[in-house]
PDB file of C-alpha atoms in Angstrom:
ATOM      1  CA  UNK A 211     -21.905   6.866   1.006  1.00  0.00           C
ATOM      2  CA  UNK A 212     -22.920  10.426   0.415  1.00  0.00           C
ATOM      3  CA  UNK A 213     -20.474  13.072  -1.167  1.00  0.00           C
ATOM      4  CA  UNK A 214     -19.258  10.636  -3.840  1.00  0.00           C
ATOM      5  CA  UNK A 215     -16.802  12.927  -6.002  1.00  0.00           C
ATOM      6  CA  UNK A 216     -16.378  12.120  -9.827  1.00  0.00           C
ATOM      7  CA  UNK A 217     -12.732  10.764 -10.387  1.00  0.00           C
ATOM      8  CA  UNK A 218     -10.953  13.721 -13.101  1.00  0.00           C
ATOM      9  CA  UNK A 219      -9.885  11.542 -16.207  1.00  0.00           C
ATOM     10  CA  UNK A 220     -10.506   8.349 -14.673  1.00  0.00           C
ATOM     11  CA  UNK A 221      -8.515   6.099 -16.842  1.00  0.00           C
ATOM     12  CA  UNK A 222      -7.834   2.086 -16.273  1.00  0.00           C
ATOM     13  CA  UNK A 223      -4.158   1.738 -17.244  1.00  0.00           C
ATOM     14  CA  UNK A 224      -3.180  -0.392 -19.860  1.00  0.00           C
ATOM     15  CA  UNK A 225      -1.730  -2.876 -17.500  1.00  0.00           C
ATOM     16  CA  UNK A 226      -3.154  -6.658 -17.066  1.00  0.00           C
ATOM     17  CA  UNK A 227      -5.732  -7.301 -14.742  1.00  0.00           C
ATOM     18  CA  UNK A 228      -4.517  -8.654 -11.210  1.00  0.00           C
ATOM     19  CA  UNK A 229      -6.040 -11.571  -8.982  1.00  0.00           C
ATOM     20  CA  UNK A 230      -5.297 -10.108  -5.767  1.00  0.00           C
ATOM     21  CA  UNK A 231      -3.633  -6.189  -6.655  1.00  0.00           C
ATOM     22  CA  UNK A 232      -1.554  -4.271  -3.251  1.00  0.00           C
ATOM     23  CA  UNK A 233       1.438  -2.606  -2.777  1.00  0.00           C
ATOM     24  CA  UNK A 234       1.435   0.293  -4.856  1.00  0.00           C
ATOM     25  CA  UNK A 235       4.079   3.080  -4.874  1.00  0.00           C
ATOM     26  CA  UNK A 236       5.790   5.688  -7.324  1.00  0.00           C
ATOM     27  CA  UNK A 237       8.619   6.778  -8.065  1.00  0.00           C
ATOM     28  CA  UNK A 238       9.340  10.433  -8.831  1.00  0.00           C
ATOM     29  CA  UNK A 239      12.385  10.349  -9.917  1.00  0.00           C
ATOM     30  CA  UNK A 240      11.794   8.203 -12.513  1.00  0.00           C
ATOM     31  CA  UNK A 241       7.780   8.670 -13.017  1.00  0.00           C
ATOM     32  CA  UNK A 242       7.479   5.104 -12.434  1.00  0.00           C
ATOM     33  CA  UNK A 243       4.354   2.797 -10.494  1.00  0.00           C
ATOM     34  CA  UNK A 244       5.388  -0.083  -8.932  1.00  0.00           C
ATOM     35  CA  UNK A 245       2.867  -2.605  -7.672  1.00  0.00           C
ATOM     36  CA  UNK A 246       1.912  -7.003  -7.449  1.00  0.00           C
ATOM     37  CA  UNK A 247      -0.196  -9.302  -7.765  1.00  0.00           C
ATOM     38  CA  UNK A 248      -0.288 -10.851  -4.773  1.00  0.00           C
ATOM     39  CA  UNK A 249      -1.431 -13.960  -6.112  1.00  0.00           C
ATOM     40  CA  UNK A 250       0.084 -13.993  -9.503  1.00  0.00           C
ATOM     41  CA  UNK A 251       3.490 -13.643  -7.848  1.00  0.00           C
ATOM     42  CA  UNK A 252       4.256 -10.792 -10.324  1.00  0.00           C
ATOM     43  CA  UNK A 253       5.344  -7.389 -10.105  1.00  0.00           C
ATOM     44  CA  UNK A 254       4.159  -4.750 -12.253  1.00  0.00           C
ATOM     45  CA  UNK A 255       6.003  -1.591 -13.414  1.00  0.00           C
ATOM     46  CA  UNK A 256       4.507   1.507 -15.172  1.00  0.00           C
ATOM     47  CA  UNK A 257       6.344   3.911 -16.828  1.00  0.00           C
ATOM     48  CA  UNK A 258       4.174   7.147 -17.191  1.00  0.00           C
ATOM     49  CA  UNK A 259       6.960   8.772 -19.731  1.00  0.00           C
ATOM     50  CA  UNK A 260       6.656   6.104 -22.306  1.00  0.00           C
ATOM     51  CA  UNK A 261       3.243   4.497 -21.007  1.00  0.00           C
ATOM     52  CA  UNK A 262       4.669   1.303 -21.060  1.00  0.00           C
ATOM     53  CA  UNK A 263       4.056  -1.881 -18.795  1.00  0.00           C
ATOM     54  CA  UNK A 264       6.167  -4.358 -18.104  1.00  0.00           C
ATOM     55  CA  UNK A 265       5.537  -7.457 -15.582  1.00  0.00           C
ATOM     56  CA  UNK A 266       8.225  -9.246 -13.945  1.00  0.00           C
ATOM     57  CA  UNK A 267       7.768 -12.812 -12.429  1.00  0.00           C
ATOM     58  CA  UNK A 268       8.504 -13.593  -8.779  1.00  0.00           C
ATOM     59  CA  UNK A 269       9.773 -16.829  -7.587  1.00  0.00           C
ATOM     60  CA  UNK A 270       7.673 -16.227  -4.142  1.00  0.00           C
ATOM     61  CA  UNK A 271       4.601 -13.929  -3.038  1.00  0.00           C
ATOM     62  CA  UNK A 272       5.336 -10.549  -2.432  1.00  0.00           C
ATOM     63  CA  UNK A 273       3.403  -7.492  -1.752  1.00  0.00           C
ATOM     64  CA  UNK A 274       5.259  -3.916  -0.940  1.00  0.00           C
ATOM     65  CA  UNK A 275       8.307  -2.220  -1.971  1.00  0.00           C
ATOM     66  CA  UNK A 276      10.429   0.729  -1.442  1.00  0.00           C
ATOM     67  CA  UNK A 277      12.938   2.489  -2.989  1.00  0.00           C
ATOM     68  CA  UNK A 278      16.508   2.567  -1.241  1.00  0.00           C
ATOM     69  CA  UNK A 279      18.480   4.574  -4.262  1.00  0.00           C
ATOM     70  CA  UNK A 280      18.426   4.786  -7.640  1.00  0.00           C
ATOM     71  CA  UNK A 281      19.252   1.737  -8.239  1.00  0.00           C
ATOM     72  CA  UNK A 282      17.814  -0.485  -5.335  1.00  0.00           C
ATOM     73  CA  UNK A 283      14.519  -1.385  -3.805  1.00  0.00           C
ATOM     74  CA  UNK A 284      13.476  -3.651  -0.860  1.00  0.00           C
ATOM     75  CA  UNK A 285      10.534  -5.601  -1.511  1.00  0.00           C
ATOM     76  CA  UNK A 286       8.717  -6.913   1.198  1.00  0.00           C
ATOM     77  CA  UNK A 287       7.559 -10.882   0.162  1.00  0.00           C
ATOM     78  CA  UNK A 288       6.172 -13.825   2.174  1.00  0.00           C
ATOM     79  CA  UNK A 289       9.464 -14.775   4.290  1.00  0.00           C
ATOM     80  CA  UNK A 290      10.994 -11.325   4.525  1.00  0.00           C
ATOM     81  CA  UNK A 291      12.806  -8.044   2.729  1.00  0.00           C
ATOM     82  CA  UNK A 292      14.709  -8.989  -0.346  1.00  0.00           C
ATOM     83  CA  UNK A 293      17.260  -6.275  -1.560  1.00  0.00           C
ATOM     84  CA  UNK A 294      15.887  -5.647  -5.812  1.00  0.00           C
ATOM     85  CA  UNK A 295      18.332  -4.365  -8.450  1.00  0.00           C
ATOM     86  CA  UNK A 296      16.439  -2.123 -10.166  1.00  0.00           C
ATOM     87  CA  UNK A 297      18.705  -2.701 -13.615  1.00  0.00           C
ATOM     88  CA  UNK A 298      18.009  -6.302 -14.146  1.00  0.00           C
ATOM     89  CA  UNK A 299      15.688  -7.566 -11.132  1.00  0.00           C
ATOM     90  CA  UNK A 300      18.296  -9.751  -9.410  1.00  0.00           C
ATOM     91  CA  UNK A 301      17.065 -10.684  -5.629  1.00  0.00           C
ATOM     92  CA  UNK A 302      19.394 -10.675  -2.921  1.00  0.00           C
ATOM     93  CA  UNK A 303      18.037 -12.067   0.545  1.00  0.00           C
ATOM     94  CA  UNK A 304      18.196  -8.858   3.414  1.00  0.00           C
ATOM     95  CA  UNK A 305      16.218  -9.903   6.218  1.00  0.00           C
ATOM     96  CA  UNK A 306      13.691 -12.910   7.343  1.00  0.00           C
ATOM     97  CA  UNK A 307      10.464 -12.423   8.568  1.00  0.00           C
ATOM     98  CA  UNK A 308       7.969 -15.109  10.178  1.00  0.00           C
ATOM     99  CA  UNK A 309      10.425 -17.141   7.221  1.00  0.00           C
ATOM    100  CA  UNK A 310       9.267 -20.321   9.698  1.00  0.00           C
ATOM    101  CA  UNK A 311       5.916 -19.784   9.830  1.00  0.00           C
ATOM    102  CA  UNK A 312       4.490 -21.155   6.801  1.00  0.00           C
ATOM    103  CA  UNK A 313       0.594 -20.228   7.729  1.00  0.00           C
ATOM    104  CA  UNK A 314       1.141 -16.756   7.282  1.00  0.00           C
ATOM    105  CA  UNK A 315       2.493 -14.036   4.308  1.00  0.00           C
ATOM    106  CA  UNK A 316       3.035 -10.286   3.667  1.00  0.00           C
ATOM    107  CA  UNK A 317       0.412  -8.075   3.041  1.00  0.00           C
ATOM    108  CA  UNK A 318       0.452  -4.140   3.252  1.00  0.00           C
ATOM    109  CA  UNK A 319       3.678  -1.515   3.990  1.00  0.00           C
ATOM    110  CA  UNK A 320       4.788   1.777   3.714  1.00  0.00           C
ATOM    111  CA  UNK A 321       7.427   4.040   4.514  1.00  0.00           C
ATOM    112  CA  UNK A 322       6.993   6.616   7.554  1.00  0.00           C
ATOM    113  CA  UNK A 323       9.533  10.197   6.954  1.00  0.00           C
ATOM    114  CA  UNK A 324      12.224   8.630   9.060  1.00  0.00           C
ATOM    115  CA  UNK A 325      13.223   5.771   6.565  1.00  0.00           C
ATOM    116  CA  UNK A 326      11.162   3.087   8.606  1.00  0.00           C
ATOM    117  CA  UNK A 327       9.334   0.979   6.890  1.00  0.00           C
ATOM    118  CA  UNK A 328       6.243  -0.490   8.568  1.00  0.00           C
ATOM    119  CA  UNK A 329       4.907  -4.140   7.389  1.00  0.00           C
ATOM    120  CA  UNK A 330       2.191  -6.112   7.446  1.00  0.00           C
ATOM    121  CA  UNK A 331       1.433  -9.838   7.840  1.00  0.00           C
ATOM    122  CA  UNK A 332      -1.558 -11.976   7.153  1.00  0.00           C
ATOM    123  CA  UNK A 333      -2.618 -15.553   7.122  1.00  0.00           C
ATOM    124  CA  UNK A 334      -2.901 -16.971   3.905  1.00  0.00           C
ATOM    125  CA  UNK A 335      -6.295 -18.126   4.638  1.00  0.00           C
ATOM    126  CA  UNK A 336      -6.940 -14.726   6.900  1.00  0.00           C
ATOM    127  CA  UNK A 337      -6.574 -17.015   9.629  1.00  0.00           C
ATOM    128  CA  UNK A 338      -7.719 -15.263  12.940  1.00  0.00           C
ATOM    129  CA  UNK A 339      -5.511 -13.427  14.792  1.00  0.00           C
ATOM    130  CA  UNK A 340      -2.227 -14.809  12.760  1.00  0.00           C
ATOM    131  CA  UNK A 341      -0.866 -11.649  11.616  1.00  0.00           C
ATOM    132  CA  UNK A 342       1.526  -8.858  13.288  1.00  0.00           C
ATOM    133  CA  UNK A 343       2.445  -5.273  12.354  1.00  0.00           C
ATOM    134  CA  UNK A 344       5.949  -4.695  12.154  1.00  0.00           C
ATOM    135  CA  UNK A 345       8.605  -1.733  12.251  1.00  0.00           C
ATOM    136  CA  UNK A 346      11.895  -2.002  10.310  1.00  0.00           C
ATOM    137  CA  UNK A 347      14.643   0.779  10.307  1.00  0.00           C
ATOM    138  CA  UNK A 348      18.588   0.660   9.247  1.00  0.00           C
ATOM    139  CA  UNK A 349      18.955  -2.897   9.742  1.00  0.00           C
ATOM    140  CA  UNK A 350      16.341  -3.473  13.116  1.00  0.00           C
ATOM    141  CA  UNK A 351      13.221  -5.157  12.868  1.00  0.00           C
ATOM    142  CA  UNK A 352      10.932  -4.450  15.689  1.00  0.00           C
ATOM    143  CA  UNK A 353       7.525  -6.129  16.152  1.00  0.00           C
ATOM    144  CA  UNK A 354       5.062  -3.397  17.135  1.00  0.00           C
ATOM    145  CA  UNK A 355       1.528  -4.791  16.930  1.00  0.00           C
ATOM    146  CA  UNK A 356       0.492  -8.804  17.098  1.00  0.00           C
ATOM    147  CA  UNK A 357      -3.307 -10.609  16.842  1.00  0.00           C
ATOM    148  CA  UNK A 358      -3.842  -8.626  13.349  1.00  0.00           C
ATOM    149  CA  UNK A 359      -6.104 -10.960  11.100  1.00  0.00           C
ATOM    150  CA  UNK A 360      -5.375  -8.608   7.684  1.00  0.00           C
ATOM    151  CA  UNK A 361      -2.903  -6.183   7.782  1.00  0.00           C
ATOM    152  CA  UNK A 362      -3.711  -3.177   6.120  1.00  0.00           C
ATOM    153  CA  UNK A 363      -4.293   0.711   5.895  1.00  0.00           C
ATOM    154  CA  UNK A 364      -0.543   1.670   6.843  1.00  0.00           C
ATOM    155  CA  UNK A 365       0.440   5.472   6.225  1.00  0.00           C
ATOM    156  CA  UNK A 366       1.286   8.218   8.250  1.00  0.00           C
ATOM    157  CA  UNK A 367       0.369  11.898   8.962  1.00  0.00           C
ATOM    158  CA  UNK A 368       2.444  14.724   6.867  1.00  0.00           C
ATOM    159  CA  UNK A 369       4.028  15.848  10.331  1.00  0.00           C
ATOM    160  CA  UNK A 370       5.464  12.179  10.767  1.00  0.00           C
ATOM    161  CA  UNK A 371       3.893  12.138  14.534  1.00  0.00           C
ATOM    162  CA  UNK A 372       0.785   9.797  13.663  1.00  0.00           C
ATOM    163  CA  UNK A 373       0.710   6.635  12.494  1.00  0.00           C
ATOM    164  CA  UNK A 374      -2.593   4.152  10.689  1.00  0.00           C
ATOM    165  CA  UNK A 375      -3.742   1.058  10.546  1.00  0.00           C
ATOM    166  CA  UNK A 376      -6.395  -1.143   9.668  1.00  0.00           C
ATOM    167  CA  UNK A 377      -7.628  -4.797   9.993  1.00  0.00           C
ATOM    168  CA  UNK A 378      -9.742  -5.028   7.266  1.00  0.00           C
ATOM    169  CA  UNK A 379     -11.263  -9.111   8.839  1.00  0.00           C
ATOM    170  CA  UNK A 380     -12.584  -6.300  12.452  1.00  0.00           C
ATOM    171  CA  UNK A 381     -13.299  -3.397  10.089  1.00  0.00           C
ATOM    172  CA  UNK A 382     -11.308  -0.991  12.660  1.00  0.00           C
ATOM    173  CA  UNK A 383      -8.512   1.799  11.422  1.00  0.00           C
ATOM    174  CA  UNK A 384      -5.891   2.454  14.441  1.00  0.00           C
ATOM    175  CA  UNK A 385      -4.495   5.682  15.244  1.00  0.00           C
ATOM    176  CA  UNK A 386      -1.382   5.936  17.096  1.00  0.00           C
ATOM    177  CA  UNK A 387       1.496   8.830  18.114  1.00  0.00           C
ATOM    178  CA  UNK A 388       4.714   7.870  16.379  1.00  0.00           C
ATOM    179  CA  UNK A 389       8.247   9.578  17.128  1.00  0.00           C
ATOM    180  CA  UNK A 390       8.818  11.673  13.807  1.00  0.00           C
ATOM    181  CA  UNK A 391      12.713  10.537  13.989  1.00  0.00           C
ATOM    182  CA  UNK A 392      12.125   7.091  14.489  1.00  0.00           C
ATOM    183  CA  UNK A 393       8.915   6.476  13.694  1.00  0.00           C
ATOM    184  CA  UNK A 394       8.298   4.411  16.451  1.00  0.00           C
ATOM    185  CA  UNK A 395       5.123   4.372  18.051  1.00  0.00           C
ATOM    186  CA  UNK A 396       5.364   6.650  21.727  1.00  0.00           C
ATOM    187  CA  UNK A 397       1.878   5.755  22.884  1.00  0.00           C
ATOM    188  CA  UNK A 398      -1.339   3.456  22.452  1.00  0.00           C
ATOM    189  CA  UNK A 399      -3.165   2.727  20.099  1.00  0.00           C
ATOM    190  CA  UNK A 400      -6.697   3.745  19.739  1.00  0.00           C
ATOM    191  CA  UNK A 401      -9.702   3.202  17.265  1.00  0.00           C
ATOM    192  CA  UNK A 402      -9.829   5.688  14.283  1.00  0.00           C
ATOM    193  CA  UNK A 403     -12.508   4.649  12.439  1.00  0.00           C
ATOM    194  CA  UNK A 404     -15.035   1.531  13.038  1.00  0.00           C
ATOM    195  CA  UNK A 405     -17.792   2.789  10.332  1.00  0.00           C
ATOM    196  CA  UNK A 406     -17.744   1.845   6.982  1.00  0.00           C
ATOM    197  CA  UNK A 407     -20.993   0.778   4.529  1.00  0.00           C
ATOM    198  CA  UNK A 408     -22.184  -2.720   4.731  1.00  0.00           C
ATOM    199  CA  UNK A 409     -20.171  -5.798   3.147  1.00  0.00           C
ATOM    200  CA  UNK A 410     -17.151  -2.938   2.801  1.00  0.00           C
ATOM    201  CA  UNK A 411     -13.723  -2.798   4.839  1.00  0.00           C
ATOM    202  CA  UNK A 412     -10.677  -0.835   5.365  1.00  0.00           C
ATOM    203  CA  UNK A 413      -7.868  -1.457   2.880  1.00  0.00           C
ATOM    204  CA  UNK A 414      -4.981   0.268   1.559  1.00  0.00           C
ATOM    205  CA  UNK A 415      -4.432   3.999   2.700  1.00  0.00           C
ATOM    206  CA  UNK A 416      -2.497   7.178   2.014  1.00  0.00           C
ATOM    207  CA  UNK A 417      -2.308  10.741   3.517  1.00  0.00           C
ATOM    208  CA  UNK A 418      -2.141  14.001   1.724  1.00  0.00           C
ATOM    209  CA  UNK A 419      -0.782  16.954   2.616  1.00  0.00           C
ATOM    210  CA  UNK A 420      -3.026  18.216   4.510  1.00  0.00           C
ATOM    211  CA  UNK A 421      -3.891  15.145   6.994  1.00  0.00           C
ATOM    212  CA  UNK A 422      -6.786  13.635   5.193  1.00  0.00           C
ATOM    213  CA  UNK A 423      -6.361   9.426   5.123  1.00  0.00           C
ATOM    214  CA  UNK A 424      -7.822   8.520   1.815  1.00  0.00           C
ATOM    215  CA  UNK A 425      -8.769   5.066   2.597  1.00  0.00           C
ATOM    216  CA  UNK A 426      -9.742   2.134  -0.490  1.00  0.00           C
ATOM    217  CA  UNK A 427     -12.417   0.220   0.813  1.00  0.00           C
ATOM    218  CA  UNK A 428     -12.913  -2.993  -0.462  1.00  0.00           C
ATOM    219  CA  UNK A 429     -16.690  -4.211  -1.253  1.00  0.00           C
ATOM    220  CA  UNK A 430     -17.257  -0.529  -1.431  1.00  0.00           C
ATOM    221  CA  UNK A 431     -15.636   0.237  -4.890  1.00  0.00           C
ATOM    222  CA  UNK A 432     -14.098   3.573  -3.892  1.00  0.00           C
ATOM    223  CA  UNK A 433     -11.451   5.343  -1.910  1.00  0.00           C
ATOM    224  CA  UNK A 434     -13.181   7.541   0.658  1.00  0.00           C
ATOM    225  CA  UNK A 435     -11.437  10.621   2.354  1.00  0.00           C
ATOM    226  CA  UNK A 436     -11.581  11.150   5.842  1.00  0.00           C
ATOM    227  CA  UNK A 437     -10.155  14.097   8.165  1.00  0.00           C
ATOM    228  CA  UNK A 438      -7.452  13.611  10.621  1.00  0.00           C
ATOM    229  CA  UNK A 439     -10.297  13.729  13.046  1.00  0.00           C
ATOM    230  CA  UNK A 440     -12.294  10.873  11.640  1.00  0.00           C
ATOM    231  CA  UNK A 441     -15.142  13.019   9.534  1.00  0.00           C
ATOM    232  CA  UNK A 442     -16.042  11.765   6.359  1.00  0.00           C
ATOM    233  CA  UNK A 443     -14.947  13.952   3.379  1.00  0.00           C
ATOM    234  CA  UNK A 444     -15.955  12.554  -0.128  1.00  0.00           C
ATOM    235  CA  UNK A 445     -14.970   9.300  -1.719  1.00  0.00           C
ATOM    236  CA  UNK A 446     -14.167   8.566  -4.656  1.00  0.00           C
ATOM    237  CA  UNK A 447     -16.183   5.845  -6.993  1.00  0.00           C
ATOM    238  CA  UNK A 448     -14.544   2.982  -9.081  1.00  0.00           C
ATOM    239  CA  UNK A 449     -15.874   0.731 -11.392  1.00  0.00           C
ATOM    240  CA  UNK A 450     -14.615  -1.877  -9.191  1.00  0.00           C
ATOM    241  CA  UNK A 451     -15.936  -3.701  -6.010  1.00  0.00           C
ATOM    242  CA  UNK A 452     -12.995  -4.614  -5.137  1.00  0.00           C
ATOM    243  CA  UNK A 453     -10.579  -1.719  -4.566  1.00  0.00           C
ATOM    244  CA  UNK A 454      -7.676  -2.508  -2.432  1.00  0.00           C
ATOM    245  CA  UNK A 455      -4.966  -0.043  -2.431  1.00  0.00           C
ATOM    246  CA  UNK A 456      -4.166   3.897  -3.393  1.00  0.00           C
ATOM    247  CA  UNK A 457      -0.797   5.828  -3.972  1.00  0.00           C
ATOM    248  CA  UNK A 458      -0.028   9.547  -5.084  1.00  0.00           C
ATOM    249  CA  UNK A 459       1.384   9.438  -8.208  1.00  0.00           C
ATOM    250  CA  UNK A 460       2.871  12.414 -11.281  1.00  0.00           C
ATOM    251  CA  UNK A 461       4.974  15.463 -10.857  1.00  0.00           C
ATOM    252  CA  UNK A 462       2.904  17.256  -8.162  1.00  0.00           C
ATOM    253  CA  UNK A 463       1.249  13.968  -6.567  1.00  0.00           C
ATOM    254  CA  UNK A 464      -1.869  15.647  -7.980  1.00  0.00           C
ATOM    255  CA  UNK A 465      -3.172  12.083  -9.613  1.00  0.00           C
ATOM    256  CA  UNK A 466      -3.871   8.637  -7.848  1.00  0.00           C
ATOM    257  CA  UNK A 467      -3.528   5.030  -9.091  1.00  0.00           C
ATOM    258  CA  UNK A 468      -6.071   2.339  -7.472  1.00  0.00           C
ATOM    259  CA  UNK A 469      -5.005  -1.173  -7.215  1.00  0.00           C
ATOM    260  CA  UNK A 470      -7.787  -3.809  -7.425  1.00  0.00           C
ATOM    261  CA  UNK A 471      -8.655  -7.249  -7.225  1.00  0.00           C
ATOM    262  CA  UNK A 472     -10.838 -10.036  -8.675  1.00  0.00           C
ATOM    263  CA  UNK A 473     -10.334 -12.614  -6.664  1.00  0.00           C
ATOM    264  CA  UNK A 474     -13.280 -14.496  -5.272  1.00  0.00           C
ATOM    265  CA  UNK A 475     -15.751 -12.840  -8.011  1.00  0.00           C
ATOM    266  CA  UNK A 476     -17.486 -15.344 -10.144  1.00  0.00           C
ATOM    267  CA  UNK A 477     -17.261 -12.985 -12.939  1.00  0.00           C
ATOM    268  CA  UNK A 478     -15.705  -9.398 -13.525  1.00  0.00           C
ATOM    269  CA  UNK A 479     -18.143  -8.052 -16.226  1.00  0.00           C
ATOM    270  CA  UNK A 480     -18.043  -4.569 -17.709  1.00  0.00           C
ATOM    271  CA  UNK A 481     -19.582  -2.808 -15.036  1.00  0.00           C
ATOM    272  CA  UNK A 482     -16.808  -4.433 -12.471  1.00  0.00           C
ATOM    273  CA  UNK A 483     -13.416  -4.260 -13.387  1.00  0.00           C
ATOM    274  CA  UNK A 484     -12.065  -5.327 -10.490  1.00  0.00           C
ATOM    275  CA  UNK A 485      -8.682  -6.828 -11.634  1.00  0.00           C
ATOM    276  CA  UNK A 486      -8.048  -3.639 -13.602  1.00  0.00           C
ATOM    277  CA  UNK A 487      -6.264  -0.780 -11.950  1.00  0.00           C
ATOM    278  CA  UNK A 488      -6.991   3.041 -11.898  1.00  0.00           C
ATOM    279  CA  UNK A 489      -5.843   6.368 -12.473  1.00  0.00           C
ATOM    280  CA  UNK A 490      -7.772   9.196 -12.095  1.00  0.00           C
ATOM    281  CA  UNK A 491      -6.683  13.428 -11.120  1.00  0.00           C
ATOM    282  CA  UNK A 492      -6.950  14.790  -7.585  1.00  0.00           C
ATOM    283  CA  UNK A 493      -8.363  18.529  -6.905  1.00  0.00           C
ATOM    284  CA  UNK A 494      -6.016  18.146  -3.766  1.00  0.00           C
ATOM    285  CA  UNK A 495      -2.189  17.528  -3.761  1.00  0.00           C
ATOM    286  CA  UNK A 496      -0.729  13.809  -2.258  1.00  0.00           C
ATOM    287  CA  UNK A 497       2.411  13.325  -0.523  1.00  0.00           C
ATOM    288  CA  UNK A 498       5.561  10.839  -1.993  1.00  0.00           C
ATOM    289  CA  UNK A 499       6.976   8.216   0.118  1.00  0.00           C
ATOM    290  CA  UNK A 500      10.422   8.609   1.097  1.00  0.00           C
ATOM    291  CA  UNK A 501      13.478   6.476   1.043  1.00  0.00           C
ATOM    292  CA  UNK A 502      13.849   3.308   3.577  1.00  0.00           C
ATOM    293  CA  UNK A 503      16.310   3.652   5.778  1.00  0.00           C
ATOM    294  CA  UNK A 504      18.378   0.642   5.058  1.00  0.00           C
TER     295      UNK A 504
END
């Protein structure tokens, strides 16, 4: 991939390395990551003002979160949303999801301007075909997209009118117009991006500000930029094959953090850390997720 950029301070954060890492997000108002191990069944907190780490066990897989208040979070695990105290990590059951259908889990999510958040299901094997794309807003849980093999690559354009997403197993990003109020989608689908080097596919994505979809791509080890019209832009490198997710993270969403994974390596040497994850300075300013809409 031409145009490879060199990360600014690329840093892996003192933070242990993850099986299978997804799901990151910040939070600005307390300069806090938030991310899993899919695998592990643990969820990882950074705090950037004391650069401390602290992992919290799960009794279940989970893979997303988002912040209600300041003092709440929804977290998004394998048979639905799961209301978090923030203070002491208590779980309180919110809504089931595909709770009966024990051949499939959660995978990616994030939050669209309206409070919705959008989620992602997989089977646990990647099973073809088991996974669907859902929309959840104040309560309502709308299934929007079915036949998905891995969920992935949710995010949405700064004007809230265009939605992404990716199944990594077809190596296809989706575009589609969303209602900025609702975030429901008001049209079809149709392909975004069906390109990508050989032995990588579409993972994790965000937006910045000004409509670029900064995509991870696994097998790849990088996050690569691309306009709201598809063109390539730059990527970023990693020392990691395995890159799975991006968020915008620090005061000015100027700075990204990289979730990876090192499952299914025989070995993570030196020269691949996947397992580790990332943070690295931006010469281009991110976008925060909002609130869900609960």
């Amino acid at each position: 991939m031409s145009q490879s950029l060199q990360p600014g301070n690329l840093a892996r954060l003192d933070a242990p390395s993850c099986a299978l890492g997804e799901g990151p997000t910040y939070d600005r108002h307390t300069d806090t990551a938030w991310w899993f191990d899919i695998i592990g069944r643990k969820l990882l907190e950074h705090r950037f003002r004391n650069s401390r780490t602290l992992v919290h066990d799960l009794p279940f897989t989970a893979s997303a979160l988002a912040r209600i208040d300041d003092r709440r979070q929804l977290l998004f695990a394998e048979n639905g949303l799961y209301i978090r105290t923030v203070a002491d990590g208590t779980l309180h059951p919110h809504l089931a999801i595909e709770a009966d259908n024990v051949l499939t889990r959660c995978n990616d999510a994030r939050v669209h301007q309206s409070g919705a958040f959008w989620l992602g299901t997989m089977g646990r094997d990647a099973q073809r075909g088991a996974g669907s794309i859902y929309h959840y807003r104040a309560g309502k849980l709308t299934r929007l997209y079915e036949g998905i093999t891995i969920s992935n690559g949710i995010c949405f354009a700064p004007d809230a009118t265009t939605a992404y997403y990716a199944d990594t197993a077809l190596g296809t990003v989706m575009k589609v117009a969303v209602d900025p109020q609702t975030g429901l989608p008001t049209g079809e689908a149709s392909p975004f991006l069906s390109s990508f080097p050989e032995g990588a596919g579409p993972d994790g994505a965000v937006c910045d500000v000004q409509g670029n979809v900064w995509i991870a791509l696994w097998g790849a080890g990088c996050v690569a930029g691309y306009s709201s019209e598809g063109e390539f832009l730059s990527s970023f490198s990693l020392p990691a094959s395995q890159a799975s997710c991006p968020a915008f993270i620090g005061p000015q969403a100027r700075a990204m953090l990289v979730t990876s994974a090192s499952d299914g390596l025989d070995d993570t040497s030196e020269a691949d850390q996947s397992g580790a994850t990332f943070i690295f300075d931006l010469p281009f300013a991110g976008r925060f997720e909002p609130d869900v809409m609960l």
